[in-house]
Amino acid sequence: MSPYPKQCPQCKTYFPGVWKECNRCKVRLVNARAAHVMKWLKVICVLVTLWVLVAASTYCIQPAERQLYERAYACLKEGRYGDAQKQWRRAFARSPYVTGARSLVEEIKARLRKHT
Ligand SMILES: [Zn+2]
């Protein structure tokens, strides 16, 4: 039996995608384990996509730090994960994301100080 039946066994409603349960008679269509695996696969997909976007964008907007990113990648390929992480951290610390977040934190701190 397929883990994702497309038709409800009770009312014979057809479901075009993956549905957890029939929305008419609330019969479970996907077994609990498959639903669990699907949920985590989705989370991992989103995280990987976000990571790739951040990595690609930092590479594009930091032409001065490209060498560091390239060195990190070279270390990663050679299996020197510690070195790769060091290079990547040095480059990422100068990225607009980090500097932006830092200035935001500073501003929040300054405002909090004013109010107390
Ligand atoms: Zn049904």
mmCIF file with all atom_site columns, C-alpha atoms and ligand atoms in Angstrom:
data_model
loop_
_atom_site.group_PDB
_atom_site.id
_atom_site.type_symbol
_atom_site.label_atom_id
_atom_site.label_alt_id
_atom_site.label_comp_id
_atom_site.label_asym_id
_atom_site.label_entity_id
_atom_site.label_seq_id
_atom_site.pdbx_PDB_ins_code
_atom_site.Cartn_x
_atom_site.Cartn_y
_atom_site.Cartn_z
_atom_site.occupancy
_atom_site.B_iso_or_equiv
_atom_site.pdbx_formal_charge
_atom_site.auth_seq_id
_atom_site.auth_comp_id
_atom_site.auth_asym_id
_atom_site.auth_atom_id
_atom_site.pdbx_PDB_model_num
ATOM   1   C  CA . MET A 1 1   ? 0.000   0.000  0.000  1.00 0.00 ? 1   MET A CA 1
ATOM   2   C  CA . SER A 1 2   ? 1.267   3.470  -0.868 1.00 0.00 ? 2   SER A CA 1
ATOM   3   C  CA . PRO A 1 3   ? 1.918   5.695  2.161  1.00 0.00 ? 3   PRO A CA 1
ATOM   4   C  CA . TYR A 1 4   ? -0.043  8.492  0.495  1.00 0.00 ? 4   TYR A CA 1
ATOM   5   C  CA . PRO A 1 5   ? -3.406  7.224  -0.692 1.00 0.00 ? 5   PRO A CA 1
ATOM   6   C  CA . LYS A 1 6   ? -5.015  9.700  -3.019 1.00 0.00 ? 6   LYS A CA 1
ATOM   7   C  CA . GLN A 1 7   ? -8.526  8.537  -2.418 1.00 0.00 ? 7   GLN A CA 1
ATOM   8   C  CA . CYS A 1 8   ? -10.364 8.363  0.890  1.00 0.00 ? 8   CYS A CA 1
ATOM   9   C  CA . PRO A 1 9   ? -11.310 4.717  1.527  1.00 0.00 ? 9   PRO A CA 1
ATOM   10  C  CA . GLN A 1 10  ? -14.592 5.792  3.098  1.00 0.00 ? 10  GLN A CA 1
ATOM   11  C  CA . CYS A 1 11  ? -16.165 8.531  0.989  1.00 0.00 ? 11  CYS A CA 1
ATOM   12  C  CA . LYS A 1 12  ? -13.985 8.051  -2.126 1.00 0.00 ? 12  LYS A CA 1
ATOM   13  C  CA . THR A 1 13  ? -13.037 11.736 -2.280 1.00 0.00 ? 13  THR A CA 1
ATOM   14  C  CA . TYR A 1 14  ? -9.983  12.219 -4.450 1.00 0.00 ? 14  TYR A CA 1
ATOM   15  C  CA . PHE A 1 15  ? -7.067  14.255 -3.042 1.00 0.00 ? 15  PHE A CA 1
ATOM   16  C  CA . PRO A 1 16  ? -4.618  15.720 -5.552 1.00 0.00 ? 16  PRO A CA 1
ATOM   17  C  CA . GLY A 1 17  ? -1.789  16.292 -3.045 1.00 0.00 ? 17  GLY A CA 1
ATOM   18  C  CA . VAL A 1 18  ? -0.586  14.738 0.184  1.00 0.00 ? 18  VAL A CA 1
ATOM   19  C  CA . TRP A 1 19  ? -3.258  15.070 2.836  1.00 0.00 ? 19  TRP A CA 1
ATOM   20  C  CA . LYS A 1 20  ? -3.029  13.936 6.438  1.00 0.00 ? 20  LYS A CA 1
ATOM   21  C  CA . GLU A 1 21  ? -6.704  13.178 6.728  1.00 0.00 ? 21  GLU A CA 1
ATOM   22  C  CA . CYS A 1 22  ? -9.887  13.306 4.726  1.00 0.00 ? 22  CYS A CA 1
ATOM   23  C  CA . ASN A 1 23  ? -11.492 16.705 5.325  1.00 0.00 ? 23  ASN A CA 1
ATOM   24  C  CA . ARG A 1 24  ? -14.985 15.222 5.144  1.00 0.00 ? 24  ARG A CA 1
ATOM   25  C  CA . CYS A 1 25  ? -14.932 12.123 7.321  1.00 0.00 ? 25  CYS A CA 1
ATOM   26  C  CA . LYS A 1 26  ? -11.592 12.732 9.131  1.00 0.00 ? 26  LYS A CA 1
ATOM   27  C  CA . VAL A 1 27  ? -10.164 9.350  8.184  1.00 0.00 ? 27  VAL A CA 1
ATOM   28  C  CA . ARG A 1 28  ? -6.373  9.245  8.443  1.00 0.00 ? 28  ARG A CA 1
ATOM   29  C  CA . LEU A 1 29  ? -4.882  9.072  4.963  1.00 0.00 ? 29  LEU A CA 1
ATOM   30  C  CA . VAL A 1 30  ? -1.176  9.132  5.865  1.00 0.00 ? 30  VAL A CA 1
ATOM   31  C  CA . ASN A 1 31  ? 0.268   6.897  8.541  1.00 0.00 ? 31  ASN A CA 1
ATOM   32  C  CA . ALA A 1 32  ? 1.801   8.651  11.538 1.00 0.00 ? 32  ALA A CA 1
ATOM   33  C  CA . ARG A 1 33  ? 5.387   7.712  10.698 1.00 0.00 ? 33  ARG A CA 1
ATOM   34  C  CA . ALA A 1 34  ? 5.163   8.951  7.119  1.00 0.00 ? 34  ALA A CA 1
ATOM   35  C  CA . ALA A 1 35  ? 3.615   12.217 8.358  1.00 0.00 ? 35  ALA A CA 1
ATOM   36  C  CA . HIS A 1 36  ? 6.443   12.623 10.875 1.00 0.00 ? 36  HIS A CA 1
ATOM   37  C  CA . VAL A 1 37  ? 9.137   11.988 8.244  1.00 0.00 ? 37  VAL A CA 1
ATOM   38  C  CA . MET A 1 38  ? 7.422   14.398 5.858  1.00 0.00 ? 38  MET A CA 1
ATOM   39  C  CA . LYS A 1 39  ? 7.306   17.109 8.501  1.00 0.00 ? 39  LYS A CA 1
ATOM   40  C  CA . TRP A 1 40  ? 11.042  16.835 9.185  1.00 0.00 ? 40  TRP A CA 1
ATOM   41  C  CA . LEU A 1 41  ? 11.904  16.670 5.503  1.00 0.00 ? 41  LEU A CA 1
ATOM   42  C  CA . LYS A 1 42  ? 10.019  19.925 5.015  1.00 0.00 ? 42  LYS A CA 1
ATOM   43  C  CA . VAL A 1 43  ? 11.855  21.581 7.935  1.00 0.00 ? 43  VAL A CA 1
ATOM   44  C  CA . ILE A 1 44  ? 15.224  20.395 6.600  1.00 0.00 ? 44  ILE A CA 1
ATOM   45  C  CA . CYS A 1 45  ? 14.377  21.597 3.089  1.00 0.00 ? 45  CYS A CA 1
ATOM   46  C  CA . VAL A 1 46  ? 13.468  25.058 4.382  1.00 0.00 ? 46  VAL A CA 1
ATOM   47  C  CA . LEU A 1 47  ? 16.639  25.267 6.496  1.00 0.00 ? 47  LEU A CA 1
ATOM   48  C  CA . VAL A 1 48  ? 18.879  24.130 3.636  1.00 0.00 ? 48  VAL A CA 1
ATOM   49  C  CA . THR A 1 49  ? 17.234  26.626 1.266  1.00 0.00 ? 49  THR A CA 1
ATOM   50  C  CA . LEU A 1 50  ? 17.709  29.458 3.755  1.00 0.00 ? 50  LEU A CA 1
ATOM   51  C  CA . TRP A 1 51  ? 21.324  28.467 4.352  1.00 0.00 ? 51  TRP A CA 1
ATOM   52  C  CA . VAL A 1 52  ? 22.056  28.343 0.617  1.00 0.00 ? 52  VAL A CA 1
ATOM   53  C  CA . LEU A 1 53  ? 20.414  31.759 0.138  1.00 0.00 ? 53  LEU A CA 1
ATOM   54  C  CA . VAL A 1 54  ? 22.443  33.323 2.955  1.00 0.00 ? 54  VAL A CA 1
ATOM   55  C  CA . ALA A 1 55  ? 25.660  31.694 1.719  1.00 0.00 ? 55  ALA A CA 1
ATOM   56  C  CA . ALA A 1 56  ? 25.072  32.764 -1.883 1.00 0.00 ? 56  ALA A CA 1
ATOM   57  C  CA . SER A 1 57  ? 24.068  36.315 -0.940 1.00 0.00 ? 57  SER A CA 1
ATOM   58  C  CA . THR A 1 58  ? 27.029  36.861 1.397  1.00 0.00 ? 58  THR A CA 1
ATOM   59  C  CA . TYR A 1 59  ? 29.331  35.677 -1.379 1.00 0.00 ? 59  TYR A CA 1
ATOM   60  C  CA . CYS A 1 60  ? 27.724  38.140 -3.808 1.00 0.00 ? 60  CYS A CA 1
ATOM   61  C  CA . ILE A 1 61  ? 27.647  41.212 -1.561 1.00 0.00 ? 61  ILE A CA 1
ATOM   62  C  CA . GLN A 1 62  ? 31.104  40.762 -0.029 1.00 0.00 ? 62  GLN A CA 1
ATOM   63  C  CA . PRO A 1 63  ? 33.582  40.919 -2.904 1.00 0.00 ? 63  PRO A CA 1
ATOM   64  C  CA . ALA A 1 64  ? 36.407  41.715 -0.458 1.00 0.00 ? 64  ALA A CA 1
ATOM   65  C  CA . GLU A 1 65  ? 35.731  38.567 1.575  1.00 0.00 ? 65  GLU A CA 1
ATOM   66  C  CA . ARG A 1 66  ? 35.368  36.216 -1.368 1.00 0.00 ? 66  ARG A CA 1
ATOM   67  C  CA . GLN A 1 67  ? 38.876  34.870 -0.861 1.00 0.00 ? 67  GLN A CA 1
ATOM   68  C  CA . LEU A 1 68  ? 37.973  33.880 2.685  1.00 0.00 ? 68  LEU A CA 1
ATOM   69  C  CA . TYR A 1 69  ? 34.872  32.061 1.484  1.00 0.00 ? 69  TYR A CA 1
ATOM   70  C  CA . GLU A 1 70  ? 36.861  30.333 -1.227 1.00 0.00 ? 70  GLU A CA 1
ATOM   71  C  CA . ARG A 1 71  ? 39.535  29.303 1.267  1.00 0.00 ? 71  ARG A CA 1
ATOM   72  C  CA . ALA A 1 72  ? 36.826  27.985 3.601  1.00 0.00 ? 72  ALA A CA 1
ATOM   73  C  CA . TYR A 1 73  ? 35.410  25.936 0.736  1.00 0.00 ? 73  TYR A CA 1
ATOM   74  C  CA . ALA A 1 74  ? 38.885  24.600 -0.135 1.00 0.00 ? 74  ALA A CA 1
ATOM   75  C  CA . CYS A 1 75  ? 39.447  23.587 3.518  1.00 0.00 ? 75  CYS A CA 1
ATOM   76  C  CA . LEU A 1 76  ? 36.032  21.926 3.551  1.00 0.00 ? 76  LEU A CA 1
ATOM   77  C  CA . LYS A 1 77  ? 36.939  19.914 0.465  1.00 0.00 ? 77  LYS A CA 1
ATOM   78  C  CA . GLU A 1 78  ? 40.214  18.810 2.083  1.00 0.00 ? 78  GLU A CA 1
ATOM   79  C  CA . GLY A 1 79  ? 38.333  17.742 5.186  1.00 0.00 ? 79  GLY A CA 1
ATOM   80  C  CA . ARG A 1 80  ? 39.796  20.458 7.431  1.00 0.00 ? 80  ARG A CA 1
ATOM   81  C  CA . TYR A 1 81  ? 36.442  21.394 8.944  1.00 0.00 ? 81  TYR A CA 1
ATOM   82  C  CA . GLY A 1 82  ? 37.913  23.398 11.835 1.00 0.00 ? 82  GLY A CA 1
ATOM   83  C  CA . ASP A 1 83  ? 39.894  25.625 9.468  1.00 0.00 ? 83  ASP A CA 1
ATOM   84  C  CA . ALA A 1 84  ? 36.934  25.983 7.144  1.00 0.00 ? 84  ALA A CA 1
ATOM   85  C  CA . GLN A 1 85  ? 34.764  27.140 10.012 1.00 0.00 ? 85  GLN A CA 1
ATOM   86  C  CA . LYS A 1 86  ? 37.402  29.665 11.125 1.00 0.00 ? 86  LYS A CA 1
ATOM   87  C  CA . GLN A 1 87  ? 37.676  31.190 7.632  1.00 0.00 ? 87  GLN A CA 1
ATOM   88  C  CA . TRP A 1 88  ? 33.928  31.247 7.209  1.00 0.00 ? 88  TRP A CA 1
ATOM   89  C  CA . ARG A 1 89  ? 33.392  32.888 10.602 1.00 0.00 ? 89  ARG A CA 1
ATOM   90  C  CA . ARG A 1 90  ? 35.956  35.587 9.856  1.00 0.00 ? 90  ARG A CA 1
ATOM   91  C  CA . ALA A 1 91  ? 34.212  36.413 6.579  1.00 0.00 ? 91  ALA A CA 1
ATOM   92  C  CA . PHE A 1 92  ? 30.689  36.125 7.956  1.00 0.00 ? 92  PHE A CA 1
ATOM   93  C  CA . ALA A 1 93  ? 31.480  38.421 10.908 1.00 0.00 ? 93  ALA A CA 1
ATOM   94  C  CA . ARG A 1 94  ? 31.998  41.232 8.368  1.00 0.00 ? 94  ARG A CA 1
ATOM   95  C  CA . SER A 1 95  ? 28.804  40.534 6.456  1.00 0.00 ? 95  SER A CA 1
ATOM   96  C  CA . PRO A 1 96  ? 26.034  43.149 6.426  1.00 0.00 ? 96  PRO A CA 1
ATOM   97  C  CA . TYR A 1 97  ? 23.754  40.669 8.217  1.00 0.00 ? 97  TYR A CA 1
ATOM   98  C  CA . VAL A 1 98  ? 26.009  40.544 11.246 1.00 0.00 ? 98  VAL A CA 1
ATOM   99  C  CA . THR A 1 99  ? 26.861  44.254 11.253 1.00 0.00 ? 99  THR A CA 1
ATOM   100 C  CA . GLY A 1 100 ? 23.180  45.077 10.765 1.00 0.00 ? 100 GLY A CA 1
ATOM   101 C  CA . ALA A 1 101 ? 22.133  42.813 13.611 1.00 0.00 ? 101 ALA A CA 1
ATOM   102 C  CA . ARG A 1 102 ? 24.843  44.294 15.822 1.00 0.00 ? 102 ARG A CA 1
ATOM   103 C  CA . SER A 1 103 ? 23.766  47.891 15.198 1.00 0.00 ? 103 SER A CA 1
ATOM   104 C  CA . LEU A 1 104 ? 20.157  46.869 15.824 1.00 0.00 ? 104 LEU A CA 1
ATOM   105 C  CA . VAL A 1 105 ? 21.126  45.336 19.188 1.00 0.00 ? 105 VAL A CA 1
ATOM   106 C  CA . GLU A 1 106 ? 23.093  48.489 20.061 1.00 0.00 ? 106 GLU A CA 1
ATOM   107 C  CA . GLU A 1 107 ? 20.110  50.670 19.208 1.00 0.00 ? 107 GLU A CA 1
ATOM   108 C  CA . ILE A 1 108 ? 17.743  48.555 21.305 1.00 0.00 ? 108 ILE A CA 1
ATOM   109 C  CA . LYS A 1 109 ? 20.186  48.732 24.220 1.00 0.00 ? 109 LYS A CA 1
ATOM   110 C  CA . ALA A 1 110 ? 20.463  52.525 23.878 1.00 0.00 ? 110 ALA A CA 1
ATOM   111 C  CA . ARG A 1 111 ? 16.683  52.898 23.845 1.00 0.00 ? 111 ARG A CA 1
ATOM   112 C  CA . LEU A 1 112 ? 16.297  50.659 26.883 1.00 0.00 ? 112 LEU A CA 1
ATOM   113 C  CA . ARG A 1 113 ? 18.864  52.754 28.716 1.00 0.00 ? 113 ARG A CA 1
ATOM   114 C  CA . LYS A 1 114 ? 16.883  55.921 27.957 1.00 0.00 ? 114 LYS A CA 1
ATOM   115 C  CA . HIS A 1 115 ? 13.711  54.468 29.427 1.00 0.00 ? 115 HIS A CA 1
ATOM   116 C  CA . THR A 1 116 ? 15.217  53.227 32.670 1.00 0.00 ? 116 THR A CA 1
HETATM 117 ZN ZN . ZN  B 2 .   ? -13.456 10.607 3.407  1.00 0.00 ? 1   ZN  B ZN 1
#
